[in-house]
PDB file of C-alpha atoms in Angstrom:
ATOM      1  CA  MET A   1      -0.206  -0.038   0.120  1.00  0.00           C
ATOM      2  CA  LEU A   2       1.737   3.486  -1.367  1.00  0.00           C
ATOM      3  CA  PRO A   3       1.438   6.757   1.285  1.00  0.00           C
ATOM      4  CA  ASP A   4      -1.360   9.511   1.265  1.00  0.00           C
ATOM      5  CA  CYS A   5       1.238  11.330   0.915  1.00  0.00           C
ATOM      6  CA  PHE A   6       1.583   9.380  -2.857  1.00  0.00           C
ATOM      7  CA  GLU A   7      -1.273  12.064  -3.272  1.00  0.00           C
ATOM      8  CA  CYS A   8       0.376  15.064  -2.600  1.00  0.00           C
ATOM      9  CA  LYS A   9       1.595  18.257  -4.041  1.00  0.00           C
ATOM     10  CA  TYR A  10       3.860  16.672  -6.537  1.00  0.00           C
ATOM     11  CA  GLY A  11       1.058  14.475  -7.987  1.00  0.00           C
ATOM     12  CA  GLU A  12       1.440  17.352 -11.379  1.00  0.00           C
ATOM     13  CA  MET A  13       4.811  16.081 -11.729  1.00  0.00           C
ATOM     14  CA  GLY A  14       2.871  13.065 -12.045  1.00  0.00           C
ATOM     15  CA  HIS A  15       3.958  11.448  -8.486  1.00  0.00           C
ATOM     16  CA  PRO A  16       7.889  11.337  -9.033  1.00  0.00           C
ATOM     17  CA  CYS A  17       7.700   8.556  -6.907  1.00  0.00           C
ATOM     18  CA  ARG A  18       6.324   6.076  -7.996  1.00  0.00           C
ATOM     19  CA  LEU A  19       7.230   4.117 -11.056  1.00  0.00           C
ATOM     20  CA  ARG A  20       4.663   3.823 -14.357  1.00  0.00           C
ATOM     21  CA  ASP A  21       1.772   0.958 -12.875  1.00  0.00           C
ATOM     22  CA  GLY A  22       1.723   3.562  -9.251  1.00  0.00           C
ATOM     23  CA  ALA A  23       4.773   1.147  -6.932  1.00  0.00           C
ATOM     24  CA  PHE A  24       6.434   1.988  -5.095  1.00  0.00           C
ATOM     25  CA  ASP A  25       9.815   3.486  -7.525  1.00  0.00           C
ATOM     26  CA  PHE A  26      12.154   2.674  -4.476  1.00  0.00           C
ATOM     27  CA  ALA A  27      15.279   3.004  -6.823  1.00  0.00           C
ATOM     28  CA  LYS A  28      14.357   6.239  -8.525  1.00  0.00           C
ATOM     29  CA  VAL A  29      13.467   7.089  -4.722  1.00  0.00           C
ATOM     30  CA  ALA A  30      17.022   6.267  -3.844  1.00  0.00           C
ATOM     31  CA  ALA A  31      18.621   8.086  -7.139  1.00  0.00           C
ATOM     32  CA  ALA A  32      17.378  11.339  -5.724  1.00  0.00           C
ATOM     33  CA  ILE A  33      18.556  10.612  -2.583  1.00  0.00           C
ATOM     34  CA  ILE A  34      21.812  10.313  -3.582  1.00  0.00           C
ATOM     35  CA  GLY A  35      21.175  14.036  -6.077  1.00  0.00           C
ATOM     36  CA  VAL A  36      21.237  16.422  -2.592  1.00  0.00           C
ATOM     37  CA  ALA A  37      23.330  14.001  -0.833  1.00  0.00           C
ATOM     38  CA  ARG A  38      25.678  15.828  -3.324  1.00  0.00           C
ATOM     39  CA  ALA A  39      23.802  18.895  -3.966  1.00  0.00           C
ATOM     40  CA  TYR A  40      24.857  19.528  -0.050  1.00  0.00           C
ATOM     41  CA  GLN A  41      28.738  17.537  -0.745  1.00  0.00           C
ATOM     42  CA  ALA A  42      28.905  21.119  -3.532  1.00  0.00           C
ATOM     43  CA  ALA A  43      28.117  23.173  -1.139  1.00  0.00           C
ATOM     44  CA  ASP A  44      29.937  21.535   2.198  1.00  0.00           C
ATOM     45  CA  ALA A  45      33.336  22.303  -0.809  1.00  0.00           C
ATOM     46  CA  ALA A  46      32.595  25.003  -2.117  1.00  0.00           C
ATOM     47  CA  GLY A  47      31.723  26.951   1.114  1.00  0.00           C
ATOM     48  CA  GLY A  48      28.221  28.479  -0.199  1.00  0.00           C
ATOM     49  CA  GLU A  49      24.435  26.898   0.325  1.00  0.00           C
ATOM     50  CA  ALA A  50      23.085  23.440  -1.411  1.00  0.00           C
ATOM     51  CA  VAL A  51      21.016  23.601  -4.736  1.00  0.00           C
ATOM     52  CA  VAL A  52      18.671  20.774  -5.278  1.00  0.00           C
ATOM     53  CA  GLY A  53      17.190  20.657  -8.364  1.00  0.00           C
ATOM     54  CA  ASP A  54      13.468  20.194  -8.704  1.00  0.00           C
ATOM     55  CA  SER A  55      13.574  17.398 -10.456  1.00  0.00           C
ATOM     56  CA  ILE A  56      14.477  15.952  -6.661  1.00  0.00           C
ATOM     57  CA  ALA A  57      13.827  18.401  -4.317  1.00  0.00           C
ATOM     58  CA  TRP A  58      10.572  16.391  -3.492  1.00  0.00           C
ATOM     59  CA  VAL A  59      12.156  13.273  -2.014  1.00  0.00           C
ATOM     60  CA  THR A  60      13.044  14.891   0.821  1.00  0.00           C
ATOM     61  CA  ASP A  61       8.712  15.144   1.357  1.00  0.00           C
ATOM     62  CA  CYS A  62       8.936  11.781  -0.071  1.00  0.00           C
ATOM     63  CA  GLU A  63      11.164  10.539   2.761  1.00  0.00           C
ATOM     64  CA  TYR A  64      10.494  12.189   5.496  1.00  0.00           C
ATOM     65  CA  GLU A  65       6.867   9.985   4.895  1.00  0.00           C
ATOM     66  CA  ALA A  66       8.175   7.007   4.423  1.00  0.00           C
ATOM     67  CA  ILE A  67      10.258   6.951   8.334  1.00  0.00           C
ATOM     68  CA  GLU A  68       7.103   8.540   9.579  1.00  0.00           C
ATOM     69  CA  ASP A  69       4.383   5.872   8.688  1.00  0.00           C
ATOM     70  CA  HIS A  70       5.197   3.639   6.609  1.00  0.00           C
ATOM     71  CA  PRO A  71       7.802   0.997   7.525  1.00  0.00           C
ATOM     72  CA  GLN A  72       7.136  -1.565   6.105  1.00  0.00           C
ATOM     73  CA  LEU A  73       8.728   1.164   3.129  1.00  0.00           C
ATOM     74  CA  LEU A  74      11.471   1.305   4.254  1.00  0.00           C
ATOM     75  CA  LEU A  75      14.287  -1.753   4.326  1.00  0.00           C
ATOM     76  CA  PRO A  76      13.345  -1.982   0.698  1.00  0.00           C
ATOM     77  CA  LEU A  77      14.310   1.810   0.226  1.00  0.00           C
ATOM     78  CA  ILE A  78      16.984   1.268   2.333  1.00  0.00           C
ATOM     79  CA  VAL A  79      18.287  -1.523   0.377  1.00  0.00           C
ATOM     80  CA  ALA A  80      18.101   0.983  -2.914  1.00  0.00           C
ATOM     81  CA  ALA A  81      19.761   3.611  -1.662  1.00  0.00           C
ATOM     82  CA  MET A  82      22.936   1.569  -0.448  1.00  0.00           C
ATOM     83  CA  ASP A  83      22.900   0.489  -4.015  1.00  0.00           C
ATOM     84  CA  ALA A  84      23.062   3.858  -5.145  1.00  0.00           C
ATOM     85  CA  CYS A  85      26.507   5.497  -3.049  1.00  0.00           C
ATOM     86  CA  GLU A  86      29.108   5.342  -5.172  1.00  0.00           C
ATOM     87  CA  THR A  87      31.236   7.340  -2.515  1.00  0.00           C
ATOM     88  CA  PRO A  88      32.136   6.656   1.057  1.00  0.00           C
ATOM     89  CA  ALA A  89      30.577  10.698   0.898  1.00  0.00           C
ATOM     90  CA  ASP A  90      27.061   9.038  -0.767  1.00  0.00           C
ATOM     91  CA  ALA A  91      27.638   6.328   2.221  1.00  0.00           C
ATOM     92  CA  SER A  92      28.237   9.344   4.970  1.00  0.00           C
ATOM     93  CA  PHE A  93      24.681  10.756   3.649  1.00  0.00           C
ATOM     94  CA  VAL A  94      22.540   7.978   3.546  1.00  0.00           C
ATOM     95  CA  ALA A  95      23.919   6.255   7.313  1.00  0.00           C
ATOM     96  CA  ALA A  96      23.644   9.710   9.377  1.00  0.00           C
ATOM     97  CA  GLY A  97      19.473  10.884   7.538  1.00  0.00           C
ATOM     98  CA  LEU A  98      17.646   7.723   6.056  1.00  0.00           C
ATOM     99  CA  ILE A  99      19.087   5.483   7.573  1.00  0.00           C
ATOM    100  CA  GLU A 100      19.638   6.572  11.397  1.00  0.00           C
ATOM    101  CA  ASN A 101      16.206   8.413  11.242  1.00  0.00           C
ATOM    102  CA  ALA A 102      14.685   4.755  10.735  1.00  0.00           C
ATOM    103  CA  VAL A 103      16.416   3.299  13.222  1.00  0.00           C
ATOM    104  CA  VAL A 104      14.918   5.746  15.372  1.00  0.00           C
ATOM    105  CA  LYS A 105      11.266   5.861  15.013  1.00  0.00           C
ATOM    106  CA  HIS A 106      11.187   2.002  13.629  1.00  0.00           C
ATOM    107  CA  GLY A 107      14.437  -0.297  15.454  1.00  0.00           C
ATOM    108  CA  PRO A 108      12.854  -3.087  16.800  1.00  0.00           C
ATOM    109  CA  VAL A 109      10.656  -3.347  13.953  1.00  0.00           C
ATOM    110  CA  LEU A 110      14.183  -2.954  11.184  1.00  0.00           C
ATOM    111  CA  ILE A 111      16.400  -4.851  13.755  1.00  0.00           C
ATOM    112  CA  ASP A 112      16.748  -8.640  12.227  1.00  0.00           C
ATOM    113  CA  ARG A 113      16.420  -7.461   8.223  1.00  0.00           C
ATOM    114  CA  LEU A 114      19.871  -4.984   9.812  1.00  0.00           C
ATOM    115  CA  GLU A 115      21.645  -6.597  11.448  1.00  0.00           C
ATOM    116  CA  ALA A 116      21.207 -10.108   9.130  1.00  0.00           C
ATOM    117  CA  LEU A 117      22.209  -7.843   5.958  1.00  0.00           C
ATOM    118  CA  ALA A 118      24.721  -6.537   7.787  1.00  0.00           C
ATOM    119  CA  VAL A 119      26.361  -9.574   8.975  1.00  0.00           C
ATOM    120  CA  ALA A 120      25.670 -10.769   5.928  1.00  0.00           C
ATOM    121  CA  SER A 121      27.557  -7.958   3.628  1.00  0.00           C
ATOM    122  CA  PRO A 122      30.228  -5.737   4.059  1.00  0.00           C
ATOM    123  CA  LYS A 123      28.573  -2.362   2.197  1.00  0.00           C
ATOM    124  CA  ALA A 124      25.798  -2.375   4.213  1.00  0.00           C
ATOM    125  CA  SER A 125      27.544  -2.836   7.940  1.00  0.00           C
ATOM    126  CA  TYR A 126      29.677  -0.320   6.627  1.00  0.00           C
ATOM    127  CA  ILE A 127      27.381   1.555   6.066  1.00  0.00           C
ATOM    128  CA  LEU A 128      25.064   1.091   8.815  1.00  0.00           C
ATOM    129  CA  SER A 129      27.904   1.990  11.053  1.00  0.00           C
ATOM    130  CA  GLY A 130      28.195   5.609  10.293  1.00  0.00           C
ATOM    131  CA  ILE A 131      25.023   6.213  12.029  1.00  0.00           C
ATOM    132  CA  TRP A 132      25.347   7.287  15.408  1.00  0.00           C
ATOM    133  CA  SER A 133      22.087   7.129  18.313  1.00  0.00           C
ATOM    134  CA  GLN A 134      21.458  10.412  18.297  1.00  0.00           C
ATOM    135  CA  ARG A 135      21.616  10.409  22.300  1.00  0.00           C
ATOM    136  CA  GLY A 136      20.594   7.354  22.846  1.00  0.00           C
ATOM    137  CA  SER A 137      17.022   7.983  20.953  1.00  0.00           C
ATOM    138  CA  VAL A 138      18.174   4.416  19.736  1.00  0.00           C
ATOM    139  CA  ASP A 139      16.285   2.124  22.090  1.00  0.00           C
ATOM    140  CA  GLU A 140      19.485   0.624  23.794  1.00  0.00           C
ATOM    141  CA  ALA A 141      18.809  -3.041  22.724  1.00  0.00           C
ATOM    142  CA  VAL A 142      18.414  -2.184  19.115  1.00  0.00           C
ATOM    143  CA  TRP A 143      21.424  -0.065  18.849  1.00  0.00           C
ATOM    144  CA  ALA A 144      23.643  -3.737  20.895  1.00  0.00           C
ATOM    145  CA  ARG A 145      22.634  -5.612  18.419  1.00  0.00           C
ATOM    146  CA  ILE A 146      24.089  -3.084  15.534  1.00  0.00           C
ATOM    147  CA  GLY A 147      26.895  -2.775  17.070  1.00  0.00           C
ATOM    148  CA  ARG A 148      27.686  -6.344  16.758  1.00  0.00           C
ATOM    149  CA  ALA A 149      26.197  -6.567  13.629  1.00  0.00           C
ATOM    150  CA  VAL A 150      29.282  -4.144  12.033  1.00  0.00           C
ATOM    151  CA  ALA A 151      31.234  -5.012  14.392  1.00  0.00           C
ATOM    152  CA  LYS A 152      32.014  -8.468  12.320  1.00  0.00           C
ATOM    153  CA  HIS A 153      33.378  -6.173   8.828  1.00  0.00           C
ATOM    154  CA  PRO A 154      35.624  -2.421   8.799  1.00  0.00           C
ATOM    155  CA  ARG A 155      33.193   0.391   9.512  1.00  0.00           C
ATOM    156  CA  MET A 156      33.095   3.887   8.391  1.00  0.00           C
ATOM    157  CA  SER A 157      35.303   5.333  11.887  1.00  0.00           C
ATOM    158  CA  SER A 158      36.818   4.575  15.107  1.00  0.00           C
ATOM    159  CA  ASP A 159      35.387   8.121  16.845  1.00  0.00           C
ATOM    160  CA  GLY A 160      32.832   6.307  19.615  1.00  0.00           C
ATOM    161  CA  ARG A 161      29.758   7.798  18.181  1.00  0.00           C
ATOM    162  CA  GLY A 162      28.793   4.532  15.823  1.00  0.00           C
ATOM    163  CA  PRO A 163      27.860   1.189  16.918  1.00  0.00           C
ATOM    164  CA  HIS A 164      29.565  -0.790  18.953  1.00  0.00           C
ATOM    165  CA  ASP A 165      30.553  -3.453  20.664  1.00  0.00           C
ATOM    166  CA  GLY A 166      33.801  -2.980  22.287  1.00  0.00           C
ATOM    167  CA  GLY A 167      35.843  -4.333  20.103  1.00  0.00           C
ATOM    168  CA  THR A 168      38.588  -3.410  18.065  1.00  0.00           C
ATOM    169  CA  VAL A 169      37.574  -1.254  15.404  1.00  0.00           C
ATOM    170  CA  THR A 170      38.959  -1.688  11.964  1.00  0.00           C
ATOM    171  CA  VAL A 171      38.348   1.346   9.536  1.00  0.00           C
ATOM    172  CA  LEU A 172      38.464   1.716   5.674  1.00  0.00           C
ATOM    173  CA  ASP A 173      40.846   3.852   4.109  1.00  0.00           C
ATOM    174  CA  GLU A 174      38.602   6.224   1.381  1.00  0.00           C
ATOM    175  CA  VAL A 175      40.366   3.555  -1.973  1.00  0.00           C
ATOM    176  CA  ALA A 176      39.261   0.771   0.262  1.00  0.00           C
ATOM    177  CA  ALA A 177      35.382   2.374   1.321  1.00  0.00           C
ATOM    178  CA  ALA A 178      35.748   3.310  -2.690  1.00  0.00           C
ATOM    179  CA  VAL A 179      36.002  -0.840  -3.605  1.00  0.00           C
ATOM    180  CA  LEU A 180      33.789  -1.210  -1.120  1.00  0.00           C
ATOM    181  CA  MET A 181      30.741   1.043  -2.280  1.00  0.00           C
ATOM    182  CA  GLN A 182      31.027  -1.330  -5.580  1.00  0.00           C
ATOM    183  CA  GLU A 183      28.374  -4.294  -4.113  1.00  0.00           C
ATOM    184  CA  ARG A 184      25.181  -5.032  -4.748  1.00  0.00           C
ATOM    185  CA  VAL A 185      23.216  -5.219  -1.550  1.00  0.00           C
ATOM    186  CA  SER A 186      20.573  -5.483  -3.337  1.00  0.00           C
ATOM    187  CA  GLU A 187      21.891  -9.145  -4.388  1.00  0.00           C
ATOM    188  CA  THR A 188      22.615  -9.704  -0.918  1.00  0.00           C
ATOM    189  CA  ALA A 189      19.381  -8.931  -0.109  1.00  0.00           C
ATOM    190  CA  ARG A 190      17.932 -11.363  -2.443  1.00  0.00           C
ATOM    191  CA  ALA A 191      20.072 -13.745  -0.999  1.00  0.00           C
ATOM    192  CA  ILE A 192      19.774 -14.424   2.375  1.00  0.00           C
ATOM    193  CA  SER A 193      15.652 -14.008   1.697  1.00  0.00           C
ATOM    194  CA  LEU A 194      15.016 -10.514   2.250  1.00  0.00           C
TER     195      LEU A 194
END
């Protein structure tokens, strides 16, 4: 079932987050999230304000609606967003935005599948390792399980803000992380029946 927001202010654009058959277009939404990420990255590099084009600006509302009220859309959207990440900077944006907010709001609902994905996929684990608990806003049991799951693969950072199991943290350098971004998380998700 599609969220009510799909009858929204973007209807005149042909409901940009839908496929022709009306189904939610996870890949298109994920690509738009990465487009927003890159607009912010470019603004940071230039020392200016982010300019998000009209062709992808809709995704902010779409992502918010999915996180707030439609947890059934979150895992496929998270997997699509992970697949769309081509750089470590993309991965950081997805971790700090979509995934972190989804885990804060729906962690107990998502944890079994996120944990399985993080154990099976080095890229998923790397990206998941980039979330923060938002000052303890993540359910403690969920946070502990994420910490144990991401401990099985190298992480995004060792700054102490991400999930942790108390063990030694191995951090990928930029080159290794860039290579890791080539992994297709969706293939792993299918292989483990997520």
